[in-house]
Coordinates of N, CA and C and ligand atoms in Angstrom, one line a residue:
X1 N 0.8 -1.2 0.0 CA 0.0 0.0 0.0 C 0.9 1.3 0.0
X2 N 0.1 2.4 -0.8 CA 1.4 3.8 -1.0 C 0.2 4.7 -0.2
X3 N 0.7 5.7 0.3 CA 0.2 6.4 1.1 C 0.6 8.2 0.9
X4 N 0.2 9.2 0.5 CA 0.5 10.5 0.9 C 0.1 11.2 1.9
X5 N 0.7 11.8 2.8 CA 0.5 12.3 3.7 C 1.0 13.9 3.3
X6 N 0.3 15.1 4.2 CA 0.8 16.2 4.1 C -0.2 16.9 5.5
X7 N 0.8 18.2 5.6 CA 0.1 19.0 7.0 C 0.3 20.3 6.5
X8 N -0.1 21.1 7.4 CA 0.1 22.4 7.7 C 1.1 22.2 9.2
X9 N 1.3 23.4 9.6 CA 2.4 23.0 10.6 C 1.5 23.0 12.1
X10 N 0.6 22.9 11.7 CA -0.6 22.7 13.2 C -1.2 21.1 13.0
X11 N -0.7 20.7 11.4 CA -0.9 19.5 12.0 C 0.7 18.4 11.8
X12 N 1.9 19.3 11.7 CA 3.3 18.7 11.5 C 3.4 17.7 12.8
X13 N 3.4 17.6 13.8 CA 3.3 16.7 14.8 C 3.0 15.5 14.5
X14 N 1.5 15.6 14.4 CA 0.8 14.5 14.5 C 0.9 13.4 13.1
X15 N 1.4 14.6 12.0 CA 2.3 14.0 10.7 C 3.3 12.8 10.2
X16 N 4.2 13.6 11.7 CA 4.9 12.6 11.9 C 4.8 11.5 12.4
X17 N 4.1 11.7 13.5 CA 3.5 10.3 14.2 C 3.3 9.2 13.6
X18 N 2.3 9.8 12.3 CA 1.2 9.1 11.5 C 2.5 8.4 10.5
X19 N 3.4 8.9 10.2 CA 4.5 8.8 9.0 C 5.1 7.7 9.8
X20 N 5.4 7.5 11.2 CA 6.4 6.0 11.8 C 5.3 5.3 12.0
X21 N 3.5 5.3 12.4 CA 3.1 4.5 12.5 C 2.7 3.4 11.0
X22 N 3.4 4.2 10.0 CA 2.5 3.7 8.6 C 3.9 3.0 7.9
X23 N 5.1 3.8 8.3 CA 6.0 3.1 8.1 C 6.5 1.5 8.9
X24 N 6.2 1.8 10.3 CA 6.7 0.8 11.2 C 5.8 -0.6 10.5
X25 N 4.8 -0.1 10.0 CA 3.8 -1.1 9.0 C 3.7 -1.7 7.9
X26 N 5.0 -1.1 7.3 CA 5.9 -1.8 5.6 C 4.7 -0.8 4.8
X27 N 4.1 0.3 5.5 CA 3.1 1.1 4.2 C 4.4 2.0 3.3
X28 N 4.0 2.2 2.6 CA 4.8 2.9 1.9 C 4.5 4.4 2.1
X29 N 5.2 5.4 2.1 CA 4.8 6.8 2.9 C 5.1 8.3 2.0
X30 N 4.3 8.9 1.1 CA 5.2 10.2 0.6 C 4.8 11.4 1.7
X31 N 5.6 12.1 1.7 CA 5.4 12.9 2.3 C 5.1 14.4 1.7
X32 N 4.7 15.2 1.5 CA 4.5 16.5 0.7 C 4.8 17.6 1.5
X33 N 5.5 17.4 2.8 CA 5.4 18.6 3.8 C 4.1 18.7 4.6
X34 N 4.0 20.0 5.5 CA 5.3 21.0 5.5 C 6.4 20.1 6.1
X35 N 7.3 20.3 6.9 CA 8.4 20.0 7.2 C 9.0 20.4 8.5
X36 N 8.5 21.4 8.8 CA 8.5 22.2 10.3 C 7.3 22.9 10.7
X37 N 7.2 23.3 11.9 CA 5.8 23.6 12.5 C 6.0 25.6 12.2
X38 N 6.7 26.1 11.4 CA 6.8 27.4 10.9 C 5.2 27.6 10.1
X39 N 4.5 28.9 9.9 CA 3.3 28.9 9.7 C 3.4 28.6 8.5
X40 N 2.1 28.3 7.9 CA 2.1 28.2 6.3 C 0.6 27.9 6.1
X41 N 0.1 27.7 4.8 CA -1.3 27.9 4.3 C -1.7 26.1 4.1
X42 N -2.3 25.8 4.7 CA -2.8 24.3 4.5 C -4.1 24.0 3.0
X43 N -4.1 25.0 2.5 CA -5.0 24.4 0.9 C -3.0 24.2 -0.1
X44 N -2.2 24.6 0.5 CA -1.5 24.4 0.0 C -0.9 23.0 -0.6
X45 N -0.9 22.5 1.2 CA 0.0 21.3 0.9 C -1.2 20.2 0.6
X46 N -2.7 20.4 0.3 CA -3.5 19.5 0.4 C -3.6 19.6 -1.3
X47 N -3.3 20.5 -2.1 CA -3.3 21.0 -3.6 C -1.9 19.5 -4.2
X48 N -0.6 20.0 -3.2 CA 0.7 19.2 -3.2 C -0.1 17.2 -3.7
X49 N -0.4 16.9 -2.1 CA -0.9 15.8 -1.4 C -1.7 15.3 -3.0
X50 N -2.6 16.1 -3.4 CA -3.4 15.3 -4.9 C -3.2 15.2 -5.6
X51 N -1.7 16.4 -6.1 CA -1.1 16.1 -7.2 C -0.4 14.6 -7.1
X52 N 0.2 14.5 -6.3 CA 0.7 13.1 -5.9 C 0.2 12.1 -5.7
X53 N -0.9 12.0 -5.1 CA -2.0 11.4 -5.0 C -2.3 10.6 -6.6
X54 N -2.6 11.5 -7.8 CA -3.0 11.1 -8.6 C -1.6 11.2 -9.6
X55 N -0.6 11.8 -9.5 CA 0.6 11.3 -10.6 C 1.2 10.0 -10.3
X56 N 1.3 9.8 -9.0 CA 1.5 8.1 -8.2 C 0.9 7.3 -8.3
X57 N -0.7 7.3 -8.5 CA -1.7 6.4 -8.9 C -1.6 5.6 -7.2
X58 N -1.7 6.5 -5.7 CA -1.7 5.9 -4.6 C -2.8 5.2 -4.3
X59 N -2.7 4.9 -3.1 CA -4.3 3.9 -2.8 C -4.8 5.3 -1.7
X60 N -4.3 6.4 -1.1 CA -5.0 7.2 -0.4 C -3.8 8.3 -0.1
X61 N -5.0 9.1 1.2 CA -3.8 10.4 1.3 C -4.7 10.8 2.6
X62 N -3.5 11.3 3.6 CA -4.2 11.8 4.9 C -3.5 13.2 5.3
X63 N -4.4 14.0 5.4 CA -3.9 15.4 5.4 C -4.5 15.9 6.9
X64 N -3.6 17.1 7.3 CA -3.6 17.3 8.9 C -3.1 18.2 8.8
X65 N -4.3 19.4 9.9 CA -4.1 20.9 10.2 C -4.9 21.1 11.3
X66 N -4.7 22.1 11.8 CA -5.5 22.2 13.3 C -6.5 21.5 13.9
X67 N -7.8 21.8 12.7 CA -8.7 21.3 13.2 C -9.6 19.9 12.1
X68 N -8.3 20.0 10.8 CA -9.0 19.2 10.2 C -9.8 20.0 9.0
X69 N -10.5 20.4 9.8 CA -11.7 21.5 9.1 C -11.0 21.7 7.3
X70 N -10.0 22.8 7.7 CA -9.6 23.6 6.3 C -9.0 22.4 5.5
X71 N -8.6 21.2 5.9 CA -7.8 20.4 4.7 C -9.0 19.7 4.1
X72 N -10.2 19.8 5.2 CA -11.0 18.7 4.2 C -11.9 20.0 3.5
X73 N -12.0 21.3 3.6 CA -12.9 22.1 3.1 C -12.1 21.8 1.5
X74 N -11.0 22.3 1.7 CA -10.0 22.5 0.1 C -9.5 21.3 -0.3
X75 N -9.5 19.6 0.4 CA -9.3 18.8 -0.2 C -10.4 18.2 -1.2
X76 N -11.7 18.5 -0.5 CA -12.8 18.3 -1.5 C -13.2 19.3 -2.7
X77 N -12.5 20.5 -2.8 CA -12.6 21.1 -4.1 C -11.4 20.3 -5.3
X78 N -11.0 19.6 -4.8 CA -10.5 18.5 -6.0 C -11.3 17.7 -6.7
X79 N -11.7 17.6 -8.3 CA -12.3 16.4 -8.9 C -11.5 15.4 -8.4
X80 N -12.8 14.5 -8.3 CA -12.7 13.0 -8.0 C -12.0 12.8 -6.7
X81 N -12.2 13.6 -5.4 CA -11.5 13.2 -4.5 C -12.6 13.4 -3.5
X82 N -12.7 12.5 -2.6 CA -13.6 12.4 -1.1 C -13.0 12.3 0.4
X83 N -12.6 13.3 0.5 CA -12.0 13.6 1.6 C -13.1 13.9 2.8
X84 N -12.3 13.3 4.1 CA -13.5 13.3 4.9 C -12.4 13.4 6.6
X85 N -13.4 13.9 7.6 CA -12.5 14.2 8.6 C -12.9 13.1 9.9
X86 N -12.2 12.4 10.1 CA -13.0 11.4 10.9 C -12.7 11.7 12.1
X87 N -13.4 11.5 13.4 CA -12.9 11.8 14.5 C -12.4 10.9 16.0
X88 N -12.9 9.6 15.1 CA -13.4 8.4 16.0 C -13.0 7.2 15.5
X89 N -12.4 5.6 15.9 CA -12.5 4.7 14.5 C -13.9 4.8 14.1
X90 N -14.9 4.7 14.4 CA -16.3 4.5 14.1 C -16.3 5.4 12.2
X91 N -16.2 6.4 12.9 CA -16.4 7.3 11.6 C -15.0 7.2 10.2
X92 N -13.9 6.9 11.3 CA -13.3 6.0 10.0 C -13.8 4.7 9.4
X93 N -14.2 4.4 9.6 CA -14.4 3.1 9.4 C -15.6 3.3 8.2
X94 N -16.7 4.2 8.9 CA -17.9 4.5 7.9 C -17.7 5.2 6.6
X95 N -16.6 6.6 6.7 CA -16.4 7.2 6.1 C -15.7 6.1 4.8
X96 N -15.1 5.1 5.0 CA -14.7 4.2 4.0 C -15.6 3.3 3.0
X97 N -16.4 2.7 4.5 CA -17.2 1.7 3.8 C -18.2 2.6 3.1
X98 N -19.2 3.5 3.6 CA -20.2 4.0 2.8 C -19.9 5.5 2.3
X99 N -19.0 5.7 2.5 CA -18.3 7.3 1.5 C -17.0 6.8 0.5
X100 N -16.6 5.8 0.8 CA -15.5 5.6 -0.3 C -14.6 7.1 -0.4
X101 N -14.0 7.1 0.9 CA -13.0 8.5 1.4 C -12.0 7.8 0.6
X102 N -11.2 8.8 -0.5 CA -9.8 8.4 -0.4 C -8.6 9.1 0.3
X103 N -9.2 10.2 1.0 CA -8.5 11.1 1.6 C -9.1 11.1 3.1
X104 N -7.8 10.9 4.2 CA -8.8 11.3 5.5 C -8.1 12.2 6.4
X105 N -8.5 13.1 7.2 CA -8.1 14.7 7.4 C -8.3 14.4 8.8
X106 N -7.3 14.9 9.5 CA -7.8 14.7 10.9 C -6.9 16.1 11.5
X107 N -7.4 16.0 13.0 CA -7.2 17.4 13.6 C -6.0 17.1 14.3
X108 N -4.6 18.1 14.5 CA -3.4 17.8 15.0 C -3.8 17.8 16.3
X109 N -4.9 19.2 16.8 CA -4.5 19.9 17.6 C -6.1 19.6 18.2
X110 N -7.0 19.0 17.7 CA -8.2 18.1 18.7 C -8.3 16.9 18.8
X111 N -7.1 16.2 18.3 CA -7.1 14.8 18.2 C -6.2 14.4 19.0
X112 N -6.1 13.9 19.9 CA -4.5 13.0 20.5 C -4.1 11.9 19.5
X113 N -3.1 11.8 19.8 CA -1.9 11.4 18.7 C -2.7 9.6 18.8
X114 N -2.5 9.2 20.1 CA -3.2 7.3 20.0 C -4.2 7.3 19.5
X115 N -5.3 8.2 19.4 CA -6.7 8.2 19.3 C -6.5 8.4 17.4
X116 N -5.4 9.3 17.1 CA -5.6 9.3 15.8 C -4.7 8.3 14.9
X117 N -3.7 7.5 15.6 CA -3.5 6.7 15.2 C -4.6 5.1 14.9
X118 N -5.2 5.4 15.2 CA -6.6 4.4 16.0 C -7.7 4.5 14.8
X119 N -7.1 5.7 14.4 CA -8.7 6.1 13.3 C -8.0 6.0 11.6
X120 N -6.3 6.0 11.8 CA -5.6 5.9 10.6 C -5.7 4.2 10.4
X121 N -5.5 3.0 11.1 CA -5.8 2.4 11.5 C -7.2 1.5 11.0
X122 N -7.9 2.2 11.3 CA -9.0 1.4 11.0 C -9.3 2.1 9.3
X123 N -9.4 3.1 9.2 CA -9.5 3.7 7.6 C -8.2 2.8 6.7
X124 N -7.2 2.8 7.2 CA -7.0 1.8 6.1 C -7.2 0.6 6.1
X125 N -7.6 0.0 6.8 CA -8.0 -1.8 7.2 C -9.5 -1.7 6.7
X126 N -10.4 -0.9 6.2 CA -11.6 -1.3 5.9 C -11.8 -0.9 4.2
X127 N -12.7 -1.6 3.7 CA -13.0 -1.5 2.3 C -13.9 -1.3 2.1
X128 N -14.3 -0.3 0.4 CA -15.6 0.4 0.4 C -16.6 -1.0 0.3
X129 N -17.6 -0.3 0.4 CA -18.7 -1.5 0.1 C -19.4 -0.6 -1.2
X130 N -20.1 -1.8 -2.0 CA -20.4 -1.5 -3.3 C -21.8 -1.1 -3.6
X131 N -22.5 -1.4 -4.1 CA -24.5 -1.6 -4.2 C -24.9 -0.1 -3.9
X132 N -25.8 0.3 -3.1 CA -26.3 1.4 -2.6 C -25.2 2.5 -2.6
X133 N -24.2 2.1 -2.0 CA -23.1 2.9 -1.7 C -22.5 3.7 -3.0
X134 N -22.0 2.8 -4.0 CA -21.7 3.1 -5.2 C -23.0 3.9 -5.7
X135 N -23.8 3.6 -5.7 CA -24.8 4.1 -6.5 C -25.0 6.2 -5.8
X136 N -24.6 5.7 -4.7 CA -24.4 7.1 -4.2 C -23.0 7.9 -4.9
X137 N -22.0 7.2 -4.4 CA -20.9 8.0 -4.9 C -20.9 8.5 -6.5
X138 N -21.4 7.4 -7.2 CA -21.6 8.0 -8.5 C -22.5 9.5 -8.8
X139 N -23.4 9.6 -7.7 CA -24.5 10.6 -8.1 C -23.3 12.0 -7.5
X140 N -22.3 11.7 -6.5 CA -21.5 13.0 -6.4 C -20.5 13.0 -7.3
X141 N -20.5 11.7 -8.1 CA -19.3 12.3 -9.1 C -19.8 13.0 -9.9
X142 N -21.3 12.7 -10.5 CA -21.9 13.3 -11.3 C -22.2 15.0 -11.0
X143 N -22.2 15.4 -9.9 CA -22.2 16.7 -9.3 C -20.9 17.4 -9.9
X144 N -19.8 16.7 -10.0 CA -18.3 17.3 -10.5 C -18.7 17.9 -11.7
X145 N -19.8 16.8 -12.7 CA -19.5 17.7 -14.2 C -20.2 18.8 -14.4
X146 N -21.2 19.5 -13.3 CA -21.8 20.5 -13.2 C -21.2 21.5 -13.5
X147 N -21.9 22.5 -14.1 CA -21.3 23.8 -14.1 C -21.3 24.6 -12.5
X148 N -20.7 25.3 -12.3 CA -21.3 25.9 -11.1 C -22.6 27.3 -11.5
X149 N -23.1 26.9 -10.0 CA -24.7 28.0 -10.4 C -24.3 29.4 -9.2
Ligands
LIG201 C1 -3.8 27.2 11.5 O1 -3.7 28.0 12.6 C2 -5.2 26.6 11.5 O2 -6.2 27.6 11.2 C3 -5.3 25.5 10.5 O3 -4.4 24.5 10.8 C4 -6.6 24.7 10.4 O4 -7.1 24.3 11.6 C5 -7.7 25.3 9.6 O5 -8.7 24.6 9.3

C-alpha cells in the first residue's frame, strides 16, 4: 500500500506520528510537507498531497491541520476526491465503507496522537462496500460535471 500524507504546521506533529506508524507497517509513505511547524497555508499542501496522489496512482492520502476543518474544506474542491475528517475509528471506518473517502483529514491539535493513530488504523483496514453505496458515490461524481450556479 502507497500512502500520501501532508500538513500544515498545526498538523506537523501529529504527521509525523502518522509517518512512523505507517512506516513501522511496511506502508509505503510520501510525504509532501510542511516540514517544520513554521506557519504556512494548509490548501497548500493539500493541492501538493493530490497532485501526488493522482501522478503516483496511490491507494490514499491523509492530510492534517488544526482542526481538520480547512484540509477537508480545500481537499474536496478536487475532482474526483472524497475527503473526509474522521474523529473516532467508528467514523473512519464508515467514512470508507459508505463514502468511499480516499482522503482522511484529521485534527493535530483536537485529536491525541493514540486516538488518531486508531482512526488511521481502521481507515486503512476497511473496504468500500459496493451496491447502494456506489450508486451514491456516482450521483457525487456526477455533481463534478456541473457547471457551477
Ligand atoms: C492554523 O492556525 C489553522 O487555522 C489550520 O491548521 C486549520 O485548523 C484550519 O482549518
Amino acid at each position: 500500500m502507497r500512502i500520501v500524507v501532508g500538513s500544515d504546521h498545526a498538523g506537523y506533529k501529529l504527521k509525523e506520528a502518522i509517518k512512523k506508524f505507517l512506516t513501522e507497517r511496511y506502508i509505503e509513505v510520501i510525504d509532501v510537507g510542511t516540514h517544520s511547524e513554521d506557519s504556512c497555508d494548509y490548501p497548500d499542501y493539500a493541492a501538493k498531497a493530490i497532485e501526488t496522489y493522482r501522478v503516483e496512482e496511490l491507494d490514499g492520502g491523509i492530510l492534517i491541520c488544526g482542526t481538520g476543518i480547512g484540509m477537508s474544506i480545500a481537499a474536496n474542491k478536487h475532482r474526483g476526491i472524497r475527503a473526509a475528517l474522521a474523529y473516532n475509528p467508528e467514523t473512519a471506518e464508515l467514512c470508507k465503507r459508505h463514502n468511499h473517502a480516499n482522503f482522511l483529514c484529521l485534527g493535530g491539535r483536537t485529536t491525541d496522537i493514540d486516538l488518531a493513530l486508531k482512526i488511521v488504523d481502521k481507515w486503512l483496514n476497511t473496504s468500500p462496500e459496493m451496491g447502494r453505496h456506489l450508486r451514491r458515490i456516482n450521483k457525487i461524481t456526477e455533481l463534478e460535471k456541473r457547471e457551477c450556479r
